[in-house]
Short mmCIF file of C-alpha atoms in Angstrom, two decimals:
data_model
loop_
_atom_site.label_atom_id
_atom_site.label_comp_id
_atom_site.label_asym_id
_atom_site.label_seq_id
_atom_site.Cartn_x
_atom_site.Cartn_y
_atom_site.Cartn_z
CA MET Q 1 -57.32 32.08 -9.54
CA HIS Q 2 -56.08 28.66 -8.53
CA ILE Q 3 -52.61 27.56 -9.72
CA HIS Q 4 -51.98 23.81 -9.81
CA GLU Q 5 -48.57 23.03 -8.34
CA LYS Q 6 -46.91 19.98 -9.85
CA GLU Q 7 -44.89 17.79 -7.47
CA TYR Q 8 -41.44 17.17 -9.00
CA VAL Q 9 -40.09 15.24 -6.01
CA PRO Q 10 -42.09 12.19 -4.83
CA GLU Q 11 -43.01 12.09 -1.13
CA ASP Q 12 -41.22 8.76 -0.66
CA PHE Q 13 -37.99 10.06 -2.24
CA GLU Q 14 -34.78 9.19 -0.36
CA PRO Q 15 -31.36 10.41 -1.52
CA VAL Q 16 -29.01 7.64 -2.63
CA THR Q 17 -26.37 6.72 -0.03
CA PRO Q 18 -22.93 6.90 -1.71
CA ARG Q 19 -20.93 3.68 -1.73
CA LEU Q 20 -17.12 3.75 -1.54
CA TYR Q 21 -15.06 0.87 -2.94
CA GLN Q 22 -11.31 0.31 -2.79
CA VAL Q 23 -9.64 -1.17 -5.86
CA GLY Q 24 -7.24 -3.94 -4.86
CA LEU Q 25 -5.14 -6.71 -6.38
CA GLY Q 26 -5.59 -10.12 -4.78
CA MET Q 27 -3.67 -13.27 -5.61
CA GLY Q 28 -3.90 -12.89 -9.37
CA TYR Q 29 -7.38 -11.32 -9.45
CA LEU Q 30 -9.03 -7.96 -8.88
CA GLU Q 31 -10.80 -7.10 -5.64
CA LEU Q 32 -13.38 -4.39 -4.99
CA PRO Q 33 -14.16 -4.40 -1.24
CA GLN Q 34 -16.65 -1.85 0.01
CA VAL Q 35 -15.19 0.64 2.48
CA GLU Q 36 -17.10 1.03 5.72
CA ILE Q 37 -18.27 4.65 6.11
CA PRO Q 38 -18.56 5.55 9.83
CA HIS Q 39 -21.99 7.08 10.62
CA ASN Q 40 -22.66 7.20 6.85
CA LYS Q 41 -20.52 10.33 6.64
CA LEU Q 42 -17.90 10.48 3.91
CA THR Q 43 -14.72 12.23 5.09
CA PRO Q 44 -11.44 12.89 3.19
CA GLU Q 45 -9.56 10.77 5.78
CA LEU Q 46 -11.12 7.64 4.21
CA LEU Q 47 -9.02 8.19 1.07
CA ASN Q 48 -5.48 6.81 1.28
CA THR Q 49 -2.92 8.30 -1.12
CA LYS Q 50 -1.55 4.81 -1.92
CA ASN Q 51 -4.93 3.51 -3.14
CA VAL Q 52 -7.54 4.00 -5.85
CA TYR Q 53 -11.25 4.25 -4.95
CA LEU Q 54 -14.59 4.13 -6.76
CA LEU Q 55 -17.28 6.39 -5.29
CA ASP Q 56 -20.72 5.37 -6.57
CA CYS Q 57 -23.38 8.08 -6.21
CA LEU Q 58 -25.75 6.47 -8.80
CA THR Q 59 -25.84 9.38 -11.24
CA ASP Q 60 -22.13 9.98 -10.75
CA LEU Q 61 -19.44 7.31 -10.50
CA PHE Q 62 -16.06 8.79 -9.53
CA VAL Q 63 -12.67 7.10 -9.89
CA TRP Q 64 -10.37 8.74 -7.29
CA ILE Q 65 -6.68 8.07 -8.02
CA GLY Q 66 -4.20 8.48 -5.13
CA LYS Q 67 -0.85 10.10 -5.95
CA LYS Q 68 1.12 7.08 -4.72
CA SER Q 69 -1.07 4.37 -6.22
CA THR Q 70 0.55 1.89 -8.62
CA ARG Q 71 0.09 1.98 -12.37
CA LEU Q 72 -1.39 -1.54 -12.31
CA VAL Q 73 -4.15 -0.57 -9.85
CA ARG Q 74 -4.93 2.60 -11.82
CA ALA Q 75 -5.39 0.62 -15.02
CA ALA Q 76 -7.57 -1.94 -13.21
CA SER Q 77 -9.76 0.81 -11.72
CA LEU Q 78 -10.76 2.17 -15.11
CA LYS Q 79 -11.90 -1.29 -16.22
CA LEU Q 80 -13.78 -1.94 -12.97
CA SER Q 81 -15.49 1.45 -13.07
CA GLN Q 82 -16.99 0.68 -16.49
CA GLU Q 83 -18.20 -2.72 -15.29
CA LEU Q 84 -19.71 -1.26 -12.10
CA PHE Q 85 -21.36 1.53 -14.10
CA GLN Q 86 -23.11 -0.97 -16.39
CA MET Q 87 -24.11 -3.39 -13.60
CA ILE Q 88 -26.54 -0.95 -11.96
CA GLU Q 89 -29.56 0.69 -13.60
CA ARG Q 90 -28.87 4.42 -13.73
CA PRO Q 91 -30.80 7.47 -15.01
CA GLU Q 92 -30.27 7.76 -18.73
CA GLY Q 93 -28.82 10.84 -20.33
CA TYR Q 94 -26.86 12.35 -17.46
CA SER Q 95 -25.17 9.50 -15.57
CA MET Q 96 -21.42 9.49 -16.09
CA VAL Q 97 -18.01 8.17 -14.93
CA THR Q 98 -15.56 10.87 -13.81
CA ARG Q 99 -11.83 10.36 -13.25
CA VAL Q 100 -10.45 12.40 -10.31
CA GLN Q 101 -6.77 12.90 -9.46
CA GLU Q 102 -5.74 13.41 -5.83
CA GLY Q 103 -4.98 17.07 -5.21
CA SER Q 104 -7.06 18.35 -8.14
CA GLU Q 105 -10.55 17.12 -7.18
CA ASN Q 106 -13.47 19.05 -8.65
CA GLN Q 107 -16.11 20.72 -6.49
CA VAL Q 108 -18.80 18.16 -7.37
CA PHE Q 109 -16.63 15.37 -5.96
CA LYS Q 110 -15.66 17.35 -2.85
CA SER Q 111 -19.29 18.20 -2.15
CA LYS Q 112 -19.97 14.51 -1.45
CA PHE Q 113 -17.69 14.70 1.62
CA SER Q 114 -18.04 16.29 5.04
CA ASN Q 115 -15.24 18.55 6.30
CA TRP Q 116 -13.36 18.85 3.00
CA GLY Q 117 -11.14 21.78 3.96
CA ASP Q 118 -11.26 23.94 0.85
CA VAL Q 119 -14.93 23.45 -0.11
CA ILE Q 120 -16.55 26.84 0.25
CA ALA Q 121 -20.26 26.99 1.05
CA VAL Q 122 -21.65 29.09 -1.80
CA ASP Q 123 -25.27 30.08 -2.09
CA PHE Q 124 -25.93 29.69 -5.82
CA THR Q 125 -29.47 31.05 -5.52
CA ARG Q 126 -27.84 34.50 -5.15
CA THR Q 127 -30.66 35.94 -3.10
CA ALA Q 128 -30.45 39.49 -1.78
CA GLU Q 129 -29.52 37.99 1.57
CA SER Q 130 -26.59 36.00 0.15
CA VAL Q 131 -25.29 38.97 -1.85
CA GLN Q 132 -25.37 41.04 1.33
CA ARG Q 133 -23.49 38.27 3.18
CA THR Q 134 -20.77 37.52 0.60
CA GLY Q 135 -20.72 40.58 -1.63
CA ALA Q 136 -21.46 40.59 -5.35
CA ASP Q 137 -18.03 39.21 -6.30
CA LEU Q 138 -17.87 35.61 -5.10
CA THR Q 139 -14.25 35.23 -6.20
CA LYS Q 140 -13.02 37.97 -3.87
CA TRP Q 141 -15.07 36.51 -1.04
CA ALA Q 142 -13.62 33.05 -1.65
CA GLU Q 143 -10.05 34.38 -1.55
CA LYS Q 144 -10.67 35.81 1.92
CA GLN Q 145 -11.85 32.47 3.31
CA GLU Q 146 -9.35 30.75 5.58
CA THR Q 147 -8.01 27.42 4.41
CA LYS Q 148 -7.46 24.92 7.23
CA ALA Q 149 -3.73 24.46 7.78
CA ASP Q 150 -1.48 22.75 10.33
CA LEU Q 151 1.93 24.46 10.62
CA SER Q 152 2.79 23.25 14.14
CA ALA Q 153 5.87 21.28 12.95
CA LEU Q 154 7.58 24.57 12.00
CA PHE Q 155 7.48 25.76 15.62
CA ALA Q 156 8.64 22.49 17.21
CA PRO Q 157 12.31 22.36 18.31
CA ARG Q 158 14.84 20.49 16.19
CA GLN Q 159 15.16 16.80 17.02
CA PRO Q 160 18.00 16.46 19.57
CA SER Q 161 20.94 14.19 18.77
CA VAL Q 162 21.49 11.04 20.79
CA SER Q 163 24.72 11.19 22.81
CA GLU Q 164 27.55 8.84 21.90
CA PRO Q 165 27.22 6.69 25.08
CA GLU Q 166 23.46 6.34 24.52
CA ALA Q 167 23.95 5.40 20.86
CA GLN Q 168 26.58 2.82 21.84
CA GLN Q 169 24.27 1.36 24.49
CA LEU Q 170 21.38 1.08 22.01
CA MET Q 171 23.64 -0.64 19.49
CA GLU Q 172 24.89 -3.12 22.08
CA GLU Q 173 21.37 -3.93 23.36
CA TRP Q 174 19.95 -4.52 19.88
CA ASN Q 175 22.87 -6.77 18.98
CA GLU Q 176 22.62 -8.69 22.28
CA ASP Q 177 19.00 -9.49 21.44
CA LEU Q 178 20.01 -10.70 17.96
CA GLU Q 179 20.49 -14.47 18.13
CA ALA Q 180 21.18 -15.04 14.44
CA MET Q 181 21.10 -13.23 11.09
CA GLU Q 182 20.94 -14.96 7.70
CA ALA Q 183 21.55 -12.85 4.60
CA PHE Q 184 20.40 -13.42 1.02
CA VAL Q 185 20.87 -11.49 -2.22
CA LEU Q 186 18.90 -11.58 -5.46
CA GLU Q 187 20.85 -13.19 -8.30
CA GLY Q 188 18.89 -13.34 -11.54
CA LYS Q 189 15.43 -14.53 -10.52
CA LYS Q 190 16.21 -16.19 -7.19
CA PHE Q 191 17.65 -15.33 -3.79
CA VAL Q 192 20.95 -16.98 -2.84
CA ARG Q 193 22.91 -16.83 0.42
CA LEU Q 194 25.16 -13.80 0.71
CA PRO Q 195 28.85 -14.73 1.26
CA GLU Q 196 29.87 -13.90 4.83
CA ASN Q 197 32.68 -11.58 3.71
CA GLU Q 198 30.08 -9.39 1.94
CA LEU Q 199 27.93 -8.77 5.02
CA GLY Q 200 27.60 -4.98 5.29
CA LEU Q 201 28.49 -4.39 1.63
CA PHE Q 202 25.51 -3.27 -0.47
CA TYR Q 203 25.02 -2.39 -4.15
CA SER Q 204 22.56 0.26 -5.33
CA GLN Q 205 21.08 -1.95 -8.09
CA ASP Q 206 20.57 -5.03 -5.90
CA CYS Q 207 18.04 -6.33 -3.38
CA TYR Q 208 18.91 -8.09 -0.12
CA VAL Q 209 16.98 -10.07 2.49
CA PHE Q 210 18.05 -10.40 6.13
CA LEU Q 211 16.32 -12.93 8.38
CA CYS Q 212 16.90 -11.80 11.97
CA ARG Q 213 15.96 -13.95 14.96
CA TYR Q 214 15.60 -11.95 18.18
CA TRP Q 215 15.57 -13.31 21.71
CA ILE Q 216 12.65 -12.18 23.88
CA PRO Q 217 13.21 -12.42 27.66
CA VAL Q 218 10.34 -14.18 29.45
CA GLU Q 219 9.50 -13.06 32.96
CA PRO Q 220 8.82 -15.95 35.42
CA PRO Q 221 5.19 -16.13 36.63
CA GLU Q 222 4.42 -14.30 39.87
CA GLY Q 223 5.09 -16.28 43.03
CA GLU Q 224 7.72 -18.49 41.39
CA GLY Q 225 11.45 -18.43 41.92
CA LYS Q 226 11.34 -17.99 45.70
CA GLU Q 227 14.26 -19.05 47.80
CA GLY Q 228 14.38 -22.72 48.67
CA GLU Q 229 12.24 -23.76 45.71
CA GLU Q 230 13.67 -25.72 42.84
CA GLU Q 231 14.22 -23.58 39.76
CA GLU Q 232 12.33 -24.70 36.66
CA ALA Q 233 13.78 -24.06 33.24
CA ILE Q 234 11.80 -21.25 31.61
CA GLU Q 235 11.40 -21.63 27.86
CA GLU Q 236 12.76 -18.58 26.09
CA ASP Q 237 10.66 -16.89 23.42
CA PHE Q 238 11.80 -15.40 20.12
CA SER Q 239 10.58 -13.26 17.23
CA CYS Q 240 11.72 -13.10 13.61
CA VAL Q 241 12.03 -9.98 11.50
CA VAL Q 242 12.72 -10.19 7.79
CA TYR Q 243 14.25 -7.01 6.40
CA PHE Q 244 13.94 -6.58 2.64
CA TRP Q 245 16.50 -3.96 1.54
CA GLN Q 246 16.14 -2.36 -1.89
CA GLY Q 247 18.88 -0.24 -3.49
CA ARG Q 248 17.80 3.11 -4.94
CA ASP Q 249 18.61 1.98 -8.50
CA ALA Q 250 16.95 -1.46 -8.14
CA GLY Q 251 13.55 -2.18 -9.71
CA ASN Q 252 10.51 -3.59 -7.91
CA MET Q 253 10.93 -7.06 -9.43
CA GLY Q 254 13.05 -8.10 -6.43
CA TRP Q 255 10.19 -7.36 -4.02
CA LEU Q 256 7.74 -9.39 -6.11
CA THR Q 257 10.21 -12.29 -6.30
CA PHE Q 258 10.64 -12.15 -2.51
CA THR Q 259 6.88 -12.13 -1.74
CA PHE Q 260 6.28 -15.22 -3.90
CA SER Q 261 9.33 -17.20 -2.75
CA LEU Q 262 11.27 -16.52 0.46
CA GLN Q 263 8.44 -14.74 2.26
CA LYS Q 264 6.10 -17.74 1.85
CA LYS Q 265 8.81 -20.08 3.07
CA PHE Q 266 9.50 -17.94 6.16
CA GLU Q 267 5.75 -17.62 6.90
CA SER Q 268 5.37 -21.40 6.88
CA LEU Q 269 8.34 -21.76 9.25
CA PHE Q 270 7.64 -18.97 11.76
CA GLY Q 271 3.91 -18.17 11.43
CA ASP Q 272 2.75 -15.27 13.58
CA LYS Q 273 6.24 -14.76 15.03
CA LEU Q 274 7.32 -13.30 11.67
CA GLU Q 275 7.37 -9.59 10.79
CA VAL Q 276 8.30 -8.38 7.30
CA VAL Q 277 9.90 -4.93 6.97
CA ARG Q 278 10.53 -3.43 3.54
CA THR Q 279 13.26 -0.80 3.63
CA HIS Q 280 14.88 1.35 0.95
CA GLN Q 281 18.45 2.56 0.66
CA GLN Q 282 19.25 5.30 3.23
CA GLN Q 283 15.81 4.93 4.82
CA GLU Q 284 16.76 2.06 7.14
CA SER Q 285 15.61 1.84 10.75
CA PHE Q 286 18.15 2.47 13.52
CA LYS Q 287 17.80 -1.14 14.74
CA PHE Q 288 18.64 -2.52 11.29
CA LEU Q 289 21.64 -0.18 10.95
CA SER Q 290 22.94 -1.23 14.37
CA HIS Q 291 23.56 -4.80 13.14
CA PHE Q 292 26.31 -3.54 10.78
CA LYS Q 293 28.10 -1.67 13.58
CA ARG Q 294 28.56 1.53 11.53
CA LYS Q 295 30.32 -0.32 8.69
CA MET Q 296 27.57 -0.20 6.06
CA LEU Q 297 29.16 0.54 2.67
CA ILE Q 298 26.98 1.19 -0.39
CA ARG Q 299 28.51 0.86 -3.85
CA ASN Q 300 26.93 2.01 -7.09
CA GLY Q 301 25.91 -0.67 -9.62
CA LYS Q 302 25.47 -4.44 -9.29
CA ARG Q 303 27.37 -7.27 -7.63
CA ASN Q 304 29.68 -9.47 -9.67
CA THR Q 305 30.38 -6.80 -12.29
CA THR Q 306 33.80 -5.34 -13.10
CA PRO Q 307 34.60 -2.63 -10.51
CA GLN Q 308 35.42 0.90 -11.62
CA GLU Q 309 39.09 1.85 -11.73
CA VAL Q 310 38.42 4.83 -9.44
CA GLU Q 311 35.90 4.64 -6.59
CA PHE Q 312 35.32 7.49 -4.13
CA TYR Q 313 33.43 7.01 -0.83
CA HIS Q 314 32.14 9.46 1.78
CA LEU Q 315 31.70 8.35 5.41
CA ARG Q 316 29.07 10.36 7.28
CA SER Q 317 26.96 10.04 10.44
CA ASN Q 318 23.62 11.62 9.64
CA GLY Q 319 21.64 13.83 12.01
CA PHE Q 320 20.21 11.54 14.69
CA SER Q 321 23.44 9.97 15.96
CA SER Q 322 26.40 7.76 15.12
CA LEU Q 323 23.84 4.94 14.66
CA CYS Q 324 23.07 6.50 11.26
CA THR Q 325 26.57 6.00 9.85
CA ARG Q 326 26.92 4.98 6.21
CA THR Q 327 29.76 5.05 3.70
CA LEU Q 328 28.39 5.90 0.25
CA GLN Q 329 30.04 5.93 -3.16
CA ILE Q 330 29.93 9.44 -4.62
CA GLN Q 331 31.21 11.16 -7.76
CA ALA Q 332 35.02 11.16 -7.86
CA ASP Q 333 35.53 14.92 -7.80
CA GLY Q 334 37.72 16.95 -5.43
CA ILE Q 335 34.93 19.49 -4.95
CA ASN Q 336 33.04 16.85 -2.94
CA LEU Q 337 35.67 16.80 -0.18
CA ASN Q 338 34.94 18.52 3.14
CA SER Q 339 37.36 19.03 6.04
CA ALA Q 340 34.71 17.80 8.50
CA PHE Q 341 34.56 14.25 7.09
CA CYS Q 342 36.64 11.20 6.15
CA TYR Q 343 36.79 9.70 2.65
CA ILE Q 344 38.05 6.54 0.97
CA LEU Q 345 39.55 6.68 -2.52
CA LYS Q 346 40.34 3.45 -4.37
CA VAL Q 347 42.63 3.73 -7.41
CA ALA Q 348 43.20 0.52 -9.40
CA PHE Q 349 46.38 0.09 -11.46
CA ASP Q 350 44.59 -2.06 -14.06
CA LYS Q 351 41.08 -2.59 -15.45
CA GLU Q 352 40.85 -6.06 -13.88
CA ASP Q 353 41.15 -4.53 -10.38
CA LYS Q 354 44.06 -6.87 -9.54
CA SER Q 355 46.17 -4.26 -7.76
CA GLY Q 356 46.12 -0.65 -6.68
CA ILE Q 357 46.10 1.72 -3.75
CA VAL Q 358 43.42 2.73 -1.26
CA TYR Q 359 43.67 6.18 0.33
CA VAL Q 360 41.89 7.02 3.57
CA TRP Q 361 41.61 10.83 3.64
CA ILE Q 362 41.21 12.33 7.11
CA GLY Q 363 39.71 15.84 7.20
CA LYS Q 364 41.23 18.32 9.70
CA LYS Q 365 37.89 18.80 11.46
CA SER Q 366 36.74 15.16 11.31
CA LYS Q 367 36.05 13.11 14.45
CA GLU Q 368 38.74 10.75 15.75
CA ASP Q 369 36.38 7.76 15.92
CA GLU Q 370 35.33 8.32 12.29
CA ALA Q 371 38.99 8.37 11.20
CA ARG Q 372 39.53 4.97 12.88
CA LEU Q 373 36.28 3.69 11.41
CA ALA Q 374 37.25 4.76 7.86
CA GLU Q 375 40.50 2.79 8.18
CA GLU Q 376 38.59 -0.29 9.42
CA ILE Q 377 36.12 -0.06 6.53
CA ALA Q 378 38.95 0.27 4.00
CA THR Q 379 40.72 -2.87 5.28
CA THR Q 380 37.40 -4.79 5.53
CA TYR Q 381 36.06 -4.21 2.01
CA PHE Q 382 39.27 -3.77 -0.04
CA ASN Q 383 41.54 -6.82 -0.18
CA PRO Q 384 44.86 -5.82 1.48
CA GLU Q 385 46.66 -8.43 -0.66
CA LYS Q 386 45.63 -6.46 -3.78
CA PHE Q 387 45.48 -2.89 -2.52
CA SER Q 388 48.04 -1.12 -0.36
CA LEU Q 389 46.53 1.17 2.27
CA GLN Q 390 47.70 4.74 2.74
CA ILE Q 391 46.37 7.08 5.45
CA LEU Q 392 46.36 10.72 4.32
CA ASN Q 393 45.85 13.66 6.63
CA GLU Q 394 44.29 16.65 4.88
CA GLY Q 395 47.04 18.69 3.18
CA GLU Q 396 49.40 15.71 2.70
CA GLU Q 397 47.90 14.42 -0.57
CA PRO Q 398 50.31 13.18 -3.28
CA GLU Q 399 49.82 14.85 -6.67
CA ASN Q 400 50.36 11.75 -8.81
CA PHE Q 401 47.39 9.52 -7.97
CA PHE Q 402 45.15 11.28 -5.48
CA TRP Q 403 44.24 14.54 -7.23
CA VAL Q 404 44.48 13.03 -10.72
CA ALA Q 405 42.00 10.30 -9.67
CA LEU Q 406 39.65 13.06 -8.44
CA GLY Q 407 39.57 14.71 -11.84
CA GLY Q 408 42.64 16.89 -12.09
CA PRO Q 409 44.64 19.45 -10.14
CA LYS Q 410 43.84 20.27 -6.53
CA THR Q 411 40.58 22.18 -6.24
CA ASP Q 412 38.75 24.24 -3.62
CA TYR Q 413 36.30 22.44 -1.35
CA ASP Q 414 34.26 23.15 1.80
CA LYS Q 415 36.25 23.47 5.02
CA ASP Q 416 33.44 22.89 7.52
CA ALA Q 417 30.02 21.25 7.89
CA ASN Q 418 28.27 23.56 10.36
CA PHE Q 419 25.06 22.98 8.42
CA MET Q 420 24.91 19.52 10.06
CA ASN Q 421 23.93 21.25 13.33
CA TYR Q 422 20.96 23.01 11.76
CA THR Q 423 19.57 20.95 8.87
CA ARG Q 424 15.85 20.30 8.92
CA LEU Q 425 13.60 19.02 6.14
CA PHE Q 426 9.85 19.65 6.08
CA ARG Q 427 7.21 18.26 3.74
CA CYS Q 428 4.25 20.44 2.70
CA SER Q 429 1.21 18.50 1.52
CA ASN Q 430 -2.57 18.62 1.25
CA GLU Q 431 -3.08 14.86 0.88
CA LYS Q 432 -5.16 14.72 4.10
CA GLY Q 433 -7.72 17.14 2.69
CA TYR Q 434 -6.03 20.15 4.29
CA PHE Q 435 -2.60 21.77 4.16
CA ILE Q 436 -0.16 20.25 6.66
CA ILE Q 437 3.58 20.51 7.27
CA SER Q 438 5.45 17.54 8.73
CA GLU Q 439 9.14 17.17 9.52
CA LYS Q 440 11.27 14.33 8.19
CA CYS Q 441 13.54 12.74 10.78
CA SER Q 442 17.06 14.19 10.78
CA ASP Q 443 18.37 11.05 9.02
CA PHE Q 444 16.78 12.15 5.75
CA CYS Q 445 18.03 11.46 2.22
CA GLN Q 446 17.53 12.62 -1.37
CA ASP Q 447 14.68 10.16 -1.94
CA ASP Q 448 12.65 11.87 0.81
CA LEU Q 449 12.06 14.74 -1.62
CA ALA Q 450 8.48 13.97 -2.69
CA ASP Q 451 7.86 14.87 -6.33
CA ASP Q 452 4.18 15.64 -5.75
CA ASP Q 453 4.79 18.01 -2.83
CA ILE Q 454 6.76 21.05 -1.76
CA MET Q 455 9.71 20.61 0.62
CA VAL Q 456 11.25 23.21 2.94
CA LEU Q 457 14.96 22.74 3.71
CA ASP Q 458 16.81 24.76 6.37
CA ASN Q 459 20.64 24.57 6.35
CA GLY Q 460 21.26 27.21 9.03
CA GLU Q 461 21.99 30.00 6.54
CA GLN Q 462 19.36 29.59 3.82
CA VAL Q 463 15.83 28.25 3.71
CA PHE Q 464 15.00 26.55 0.42
CA LEU Q 465 11.56 25.99 -1.06
CA TRP Q 466 12.00 22.85 -3.20
CA LEU Q 467 9.32 22.50 -5.86
CA GLY Q 468 8.33 18.98 -6.89
CA SER Q 469 7.36 18.72 -10.56
CA LYS Q 470 3.86 17.43 -9.68
CA SER Q 471 3.04 19.88 -6.89
CA SER Q 472 -0.07 22.02 -7.22
CA GLU Q 473 -0.24 25.81 -7.47
CA VAL Q 474 -2.20 25.94 -4.20
CA GLU Q 475 0.55 23.99 -2.40
CA VAL Q 476 3.23 26.34 -3.79
CA LYS Q 477 1.42 29.45 -2.48
CA LEU Q 478 0.74 27.97 0.96
CA ALA Q 479 4.28 26.58 1.28
CA TYR Q 480 5.76 29.99 0.33
CA LYS Q 481 3.73 31.70 3.07
CA SER Q 482 4.67 28.95 5.55
CA ALA Q 483 8.40 29.34 4.79
CA GLN Q 484 8.12 33.07 5.47
CA VAL Q 485 6.43 32.33 8.81
CA TYR Q 486 9.24 29.85 9.65
CA ILE Q 487 11.98 32.42 8.87
CA GLN Q 488 10.20 35.02 10.98
CA HIS Q 489 9.96 32.53 13.86
CA LEU Q 490 13.72 31.79 13.62
CA ARG Q 491 14.61 35.48 13.81
CA ALA Q 492 13.32 35.45 17.36
CA LYS Q 493 14.84 32.06 18.26
CA GLN Q 494 18.23 32.43 16.49
CA PRO Q 495 18.84 36.18 15.91
CA ASP Q 496 22.49 35.52 15.00
CA LYS Q 497 21.50 33.14 12.16
CA VAL Q 498 19.24 35.19 9.89
CA ARG Q 499 18.06 33.05 6.97
CA LYS Q 500 17.16 34.10 3.43
CA LEU Q 501 14.53 32.31 1.36
CA TYR Q 502 15.47 30.68 -1.97
CA ALA Q 503 13.52 28.65 -4.51
CA SER Q 504 15.01 25.34 -5.70
CA ILE Q 505 13.63 23.47 -8.69
CA LYS Q 506 13.99 19.70 -9.08
CA GLY Q 507 17.05 18.89 -11.18
CA ARG Q 508 18.60 22.37 -10.74
CA GLU Q 509 19.57 22.27 -7.06
CA SER Q 510 22.61 24.32 -5.92
CA LYS Q 511 25.59 22.95 -3.94
CA LYS Q 512 24.28 24.76 -0.83
CA PHE Q 513 21.16 22.60 -1.13
CA THR Q 514 22.67 19.27 -2.17
CA LYS Q 515 25.41 19.23 0.53
CA CYS Q 516 22.67 18.62 3.13
CA PHE Q 517 22.02 15.19 1.60
CA HIS Q 518 24.53 12.38 2.03
CA GLY Q 519 25.52 10.90 -1.33
CA TRP Q 520 23.55 13.30 -3.55
CA ALA Q 521 23.28 11.83 -7.06
CA HIS Q 522 20.75 11.65 -9.92
CA HIS Q 523 17.07 11.85 -9.05
CA LYS Q 524 15.45 8.43 -8.86
CA LYS Q 525 13.14 7.62 -11.76
CA PRO Q 526 9.56 6.81 -10.78
CA PRO Q 527 8.70 3.09 -11.15
CA GLU Q 528 7.05 2.04 -14.40
#
């Protein structure tokens, strides 16, 4: 008996090659450039967390939304996906647009990529051979599969501090190369020159621009400059770096204003010699910090507003070296004192800030150079004609103004900062398509806590697992196991400093956690 076999797949059938597009915003219009796919192989590395992509597979059109993409691009992508879907003839009935969030991609989307770490090869035909290979329960088999992970950062030694002479030498060299620095601040909708007496003084709600011109030494051509020959003047070269500094409470409007005004002006003046560096509060580069010679002071609020009657500042050199010295305004509370640091307390006698007293509090265990620096900062930024300066050694505080200004009677506070010798901050993420742990540099700050990830903080006594509100369940489980591995590793390396593991939830952090961050305050709101 002859059975006629019907061909369901034509002989000339070729599978559709997926096309990947990146959604972008040009000068006032939308862009949809096609992403080049090396060797026609889609890999997770092609997807950048800051972008949004459209993946066109004919029957399926996916909109992949990166965790750090902007709201504007996300909105644009949904519109573009509908237009792209209708532009091309697609099979009726089962073609569809699917929205995919980074970190929670479905298996259909992942199957389009090569080397997607947690895609498990499952034989859905469930033949006797496959059942024998995987067992009848696929879920149990899947749980046993190893997920690709990179935990190498946990076993690397802590970043060593730069010695004081080295830090001083770096600061001197960077400032010798600096020929000129012009400073601007955003007032209303335009940038104006920053008064010279405010250089080094920053406000958390403001944006600043610093145009730095650096000298570049030019080596004479080979064979020139021999004895007896006349010396020719060699033209010196230069480069320009524009630093855009944004306070942690400032919106993104300042950056947009800069890109459409000052940046264009600088580009026309300096062309390819210009480099633009956007930096956020407490995430500045060491070179930028060096230009303020350890006297950077950051106030809360905006310029040209009535100052608070009581202002409390904490001077601290963070992790890497004395290069990372900042003086930050913190909550005026005696519990925030620590014997290892120096503080500045301004108490005004009137609401107009016309007169008052400035205390420089010197902790018993603080460094001598920081005590001198605190006094210099106080005389630089607080008008000595209005405010009298009083140097207080720890234990010599007057009851009348000092403790009252800090919220009441004398209170207990920390007497050492040994944690500064041990603090390390790690980020746990699967944004690269597999689980990876990376270490933040030792000059980290509160805004380095990524809301969509898990962070591991070591303070020398405790290890904290900080849970971002948008982190996935998979990340939590992997980070928990990684933290246990880290603690086990430290038992061998530092047997005298046995750590315990604690969970820390965003918004409910303990003092043992927050003390590791200079100037801990409210959590920054995500941009609209």
